Amino acid sequence: QDLVYAAGDDGDLARGLAWPAPRFDDLGDGTVRDRATGLVWMQNAECFGAVDWQGALQVANALADGQCDLVDGSAPGDWRLPNLRELMSLVDFGEVQPALPAGHPFLSLENTFYWSSSPVANSSTLSWGVVIAGGNLERRTRTTTNHPVNGKPQYAWAVKGDI
């Protein structure tokens, strides 16, 4: 945050690291490198369609070159579903719909829920994800493919690398 609304807020304290400029590199092979974390993301953020949590884990782990506009030479097992910290690392709370840095190079990004690989502690039925429209964390029942109230799809967005 760089705007100051009150003494002691994030903008005033200016803690943390500055984002690199540009934040993302389009690698030209269906992938995008986040220069802040080093993670490589699938450029097409809607390739898999609506999936439940188990399906999200499976499609991300099986992703390979030739699928989802990828020409990166990847093999099954190179990609995975991001954990909650990794998924949240994309969020820019100064933006909405989507809550990602302005000028991001992602394609087919939906302003809805994306699964993380992170289960909710002490729950055998819930896992965490992020609603990209506002960057908010939410937990959802693992067996659902669509939001139980508004019916919006829930997606998987694959990543590779480590923070």
mmCIF file of C-alpha atoms in Angstrom:
data_model
loop_
_atom_site.group_PDB
_atom_site.id
_atom_site.type_symbol
_atom_site.label_atom_id
_atom_site.label_comp_id
_atom_site.label_asym_id
_atom_site.label_seq_id
_atom_site.Cartn_x
_atom_site.Cartn_y
_atom_site.Cartn_z
ATOM 1 C CA GLN A 1 0.000 0.000 0.000
ATOM 2 C CA ASP A 2 1.294 3.435 -0.821
ATOM 3 C CA LEU A 3 -1.650 5.648 0.177
ATOM 4 C CA VAL A 4 -1.727 6.936 3.745
ATOM 5 C CA TYR A 5 -5.180 7.164 5.330
ATOM 6 C CA ALA A 6 -4.097 7.390 8.980
ATOM 7 C CA ALA A 7 -0.910 7.439 11.035
ATOM 8 C CA GLY A 8 0.309 3.887 11.568
ATOM 9 C CA ASP A 9 -1.511 2.287 8.612
ATOM 10 C CA ASP A 10 0.311 0.238 5.945
ATOM 11 C CA GLY A 11 0.888 3.225 3.670
ATOM 12 C CA ASP A 12 2.344 5.260 6.511
ATOM 13 C CA LEU A 13 4.653 2.503 7.745
ATOM 14 C CA ALA A 14 5.670 1.357 4.236
ATOM 15 C CA ARG A 15 6.784 -2.048 5.530
ATOM 16 C CA GLY A 16 7.644 -4.914 3.243
ATOM 17 C CA LEU A 17 9.348 -5.076 -0.106
ATOM 18 C CA ALA A 18 8.621 -2.981 -3.149
ATOM 19 C CA TRP A 19 7.172 -4.942 -6.062
ATOM 20 C CA PRO A 20 9.457 -5.310 -9.032
ATOM 21 C CA ALA A 21 8.557 -3.370 -12.158
ATOM 22 C CA PRO A 22 7.257 -5.020 -14.152
ATOM 23 C CA ARG A 23 5.780 -7.447 -11.651
ATOM 24 C CA PHE A 24 5.195 -10.255 -14.169
ATOM 25 C CA ASP A 25 7.075 -11.630 -17.163
ATOM 26 C CA ASP A 26 5.047 -13.261 -19.938
ATOM 27 C CA LEU A 27 7.398 -16.097 -20.881
ATOM 28 C CA GLY A 28 5.687 -16.623 -24.263
ATOM 29 C CA ASP A 29 5.018 -20.318 -23.664
ATOM 30 C CA GLY A 30 1.680 -20.149 -21.851
ATOM 31 C CA THR A 31 3.344 -19.280 -18.545
ATOM 32 C CA VAL A 32 3.933 -16.141 -16.478
ATOM 33 C CA ARG A 33 6.798 -15.631 -14.005
ATOM 34 C CA ASP A 34 6.046 -13.583 -10.907
ATOM 35 C CA ARG A 35 9.197 -11.549 -10.359
ATOM 36 C CA ALA A 36 8.252 -10.914 -6.713
ATOM 37 C CA THR A 37 8.114 -14.608 -5.735
ATOM 38 C CA GLY A 38 9.832 -16.484 -8.551
ATOM 39 C CA LEU A 39 6.758 -18.669 -9.025
ATOM 40 C CA VAL A 40 5.645 -19.590 -12.547
ATOM 41 C CA TRP A 41 1.882 -19.500 -13.139
ATOM 42 C CA MET A 42 -0.270 -20.857 -15.902
ATOM 43 C CA GLN A 43 -1.232 -17.890 -18.068
ATOM 44 C CA ASN A 44 -4.697 -19.283 -18.853
ATOM 45 C CA ALA A 45 -6.457 -19.059 -15.487
ATOM 46 C CA GLU A 46 -9.679 -20.776 -16.603
ATOM 47 C CA CYS A 47 -8.419 -23.772 -18.542
ATOM 48 C CA PHE A 48 -9.880 -26.499 -16.326
ATOM 49 C CA GLY A 49 -13.413 -25.174 -15.924
ATOM 50 C CA ALA A 50 -15.378 -25.624 -12.712
ATOM 51 C CA VAL A 51 -13.818 -28.215 -10.407
ATOM 52 C CA ASP A 52 -14.140 -29.438 -6.854
ATOM 53 C CA TRP A 53 -11.085 -29.466 -4.587
ATOM 54 C CA GLN A 54 -9.997 -33.040 -5.368
ATOM 55 C CA GLY A 55 -10.450 -32.338 -9.079
ATOM 56 C CA ALA A 56 -8.385 -29.159 -8.744
ATOM 57 C CA LEU A 57 -5.524 -31.095 -7.175
ATOM 58 C CA GLN A 58 -5.701 -33.742 -9.913
ATOM 59 C CA VAL A 59 -5.869 -31.450 -12.954
ATOM 60 C CA ALA A 60 -3.044 -29.264 -11.655
ATOM 61 C CA ASN A 61 -0.785 -32.261 -10.989
ATOM 62 C CA ALA A 62 -1.543 -33.804 -14.405
ATOM 63 C CA LEU A 63 -0.976 -30.574 -16.375
ATOM 64 C CA ALA A 64 1.682 -30.811 -19.102
ATOM 65 C CA ASP A 65 2.958 -29.260 -22.319
ATOM 66 C CA GLY A 66 0.262 -29.266 -25.015
ATOM 67 C CA GLN A 67 -2.589 -28.583 -22.581
ATOM 68 C CA CYS A 68 -4.101 -25.225 -21.648
ATOM 69 C CA ASP A 69 -2.067 -23.342 -24.280
ATOM 70 C CA LEU A 70 1.221 -24.566 -22.736
ATOM 71 C CA VAL A 71 4.293 -24.983 -24.942
ATOM 72 C CA ASP A 72 6.769 -24.977 -22.055
ATOM 73 C CA GLY A 73 8.041 -28.565 -22.208
ATOM 74 C CA SER A 74 6.471 -29.407 -18.839
ATOM 75 C CA ALA A 75 5.481 -32.956 -17.891
ATOM 76 C CA PRO A 76 2.811 -34.279 -15.511
ATOM 77 C CA GLY A 77 3.969 -33.608 -11.965
ATOM 78 C CA ASP A 78 5.768 -30.349 -12.804
ATOM 79 C CA TRP A 79 2.652 -28.327 -11.964
ATOM 80 C CA ARG A 80 0.575 -28.270 -8.782
ATOM 81 C CA LEU A 81 -2.223 -26.413 -7.040
ATOM 82 C CA PRO A 82 -0.783 -23.446 -5.100
ATOM 83 C CA ASN A 83 -0.976 -23.308 -1.342
ATOM 84 C CA LEU A 84 -2.924 -20.445 0.205
ATOM 85 C CA ARG A 85 0.137 -18.283 0.801
ATOM 86 C CA GLU A 86 1.206 -18.621 -2.833
ATOM 87 C CA LEU A 87 -2.265 -17.845 -4.164
ATOM 88 C CA MET A 88 -2.560 -14.811 -1.877
ATOM 89 C CA SER A 89 0.837 -13.559 -3.091
ATOM 90 C CA LEU A 90 -0.850 -12.564 -6.357
ATOM 91 C CA VAL A 91 -3.399 -10.300 -4.674
ATOM 92 C CA ASP A 92 -3.109 -6.523 -4.904
ATOM 93 C CA PHE A 93 -5.517 -5.089 -2.328
ATOM 94 C CA GLY A 94 -5.435 -1.757 -4.144
ATOM 95 C CA GLU A 95 -7.260 -3.336 -7.098
ATOM 96 C CA VAL A 96 -10.623 -5.024 -7.565
ATOM 97 C CA GLN A 97 -12.230 -7.196 -10.214
ATOM 98 C CA PRO A 98 -9.623 -8.611 -10.336
ATOM 99 C CA ALA A 99 -7.608 -7.898 -7.213
ATOM 100 C CA LEU A 100 -4.354 -8.400 -9.105
ATOM 101 C CA PRO A 101 -1.687 -5.882 -10.062
ATOM 102 C CA ALA A 102 -2.747 -3.603 -12.925
ATOM 103 C CA GLY A 103 -1.441 -4.745 -16.291
ATOM 104 C CA HIS A 104 -1.123 -8.408 -15.269
ATOM 105 C CA PRO A 105 -0.701 -10.758 -18.276
ATOM 106 C CA PHE A 106 -3.120 -13.505 -17.202
ATOM 107 C CA LEU A 107 -5.789 -14.685 -19.634
ATOM 108 C CA SER A 108 -9.373 -15.835 -19.042
ATOM 109 C CA LEU A 109 -9.170 -14.771 -15.413
ATOM 110 C CA GLU A 110 -12.516 -15.060 -13.647
ATOM 111 C CA ASN A 111 -13.565 -12.844 -10.728
ATOM 112 C CA THR A 112 -14.579 -15.858 -8.700
ATOM 113 C CA PHE A 113 -13.153 -18.477 -6.346
ATOM 114 C CA TYR A 114 -9.843 -20.277 -7.005
ATOM 115 C CA TRP A 115 -8.909 -23.305 -4.894
ATOM 116 C CA SER A 116 -5.660 -23.553 -2.949
ATOM 117 C CA SER A 117 -4.122 -26.851 -1.856
ATOM 118 C CA SER A 118 -4.486 -25.737 1.781
ATOM 119 C CA PRO A 119 -7.100 -27.578 3.838
ATOM 120 C CA VAL A 120 -8.873 -25.839 6.706
ATOM 121 C CA ALA A 121 -7.339 -26.995 9.996
ATOM 122 C CA ASN A 122 -9.427 -29.518 11.925
ATOM 123 C CA SER A 123 -11.795 -30.062 8.991
ATOM 124 C CA SER A 124 -12.031 -33.073 6.736
ATOM 125 C CA THR A 125 -14.506 -31.307 4.444
ATOM 126 C CA LEU A 126 -13.255 -27.712 3.932
ATOM 127 C CA SER A 127 -10.353 -26.129 2.032
ATOM 128 C CA TRP A 128 -9.178 -22.555 1.501
ATOM 129 C CA GLY A 129 -9.229 -20.482 -1.640
ATOM 130 C CA VAL A 130 -9.273 -16.891 -2.845
ATOM 131 C CA VAL A 131 -12.041 -14.921 -4.543
ATOM 132 C CA ILE A 132 -10.074 -13.029 -7.174
ATOM 133 C CA ALA A 133 -12.644 -10.210 -7.476
ATOM 134 C CA GLY A 134 -11.668 -8.725 -4.110
ATOM 135 C CA GLY A 135 -8.760 -10.867 -2.940
ATOM 136 C CA ASN A 136 -10.695 -12.254 0.005
ATOM 137 C CA LEU A 137 -9.985 -15.634 1.604
ATOM 138 C CA GLU A 138 -12.836 -18.102 1.764
ATOM 139 C CA ARG A 139 -13.266 -21.677 2.802
ATOM 140 C CA ARG A 140 -15.467 -23.981 0.792
ATOM 141 C CA THR A 141 -16.748 -27.519 0.958
ATOM 142 C CA ARG A 142 -14.297 -29.659 -1.000
ATOM 143 C CA THR A 143 -16.965 -31.531 -2.947
ATOM 144 C CA THR A 144 -18.558 -28.464 -4.578
ATOM 145 C CA THR A 145 -17.763 -27.214 -8.077
ATOM 146 C CA ASN A 146 -19.963 -24.121 -7.829
ATOM 147 C CA HIS A 147 -20.678 -21.651 -5.046
ATOM 148 C CA PRO A 148 -23.642 -22.990 -3.060
ATOM 149 C CA VAL A 149 -25.481 -19.643 -3.056
ATOM 150 C CA ASN A 150 -24.615 -17.738 -6.241
ATOM 151 C CA GLY A 151 -23.729 -20.743 -8.420
ATOM 152 C CA LYS A 152 -20.462 -19.234 -9.682
ATOM 153 C CA PRO A 153 -17.839 -21.806 -10.705
ATOM 154 C CA GLN A 154 -14.818 -22.642 -8.567
ATOM 155 C CA TYR A 155 -11.546 -22.932 -10.461
ATOM 156 C CA ALA A 156 -8.027 -24.340 -10.290
ATOM 157 C CA TRP A 157 -4.988 -22.277 -11.277
ATOM 158 C CA ALA A 158 -1.729 -24.197 -11.532
ATOM 159 C CA VAL A 159 1.724 -23.054 -10.411
ATOM 160 C CA LYS A 160 5.253 -24.425 -10.404
ATOM 161 C CA GLY A 161 8.304 -23.524 -8.373
ATOM 162 C CA ASP A 162 8.718 -22.620 -4.728
ATOM 163 C CA ILE A 163 8.664 -19.381 -2.775
#
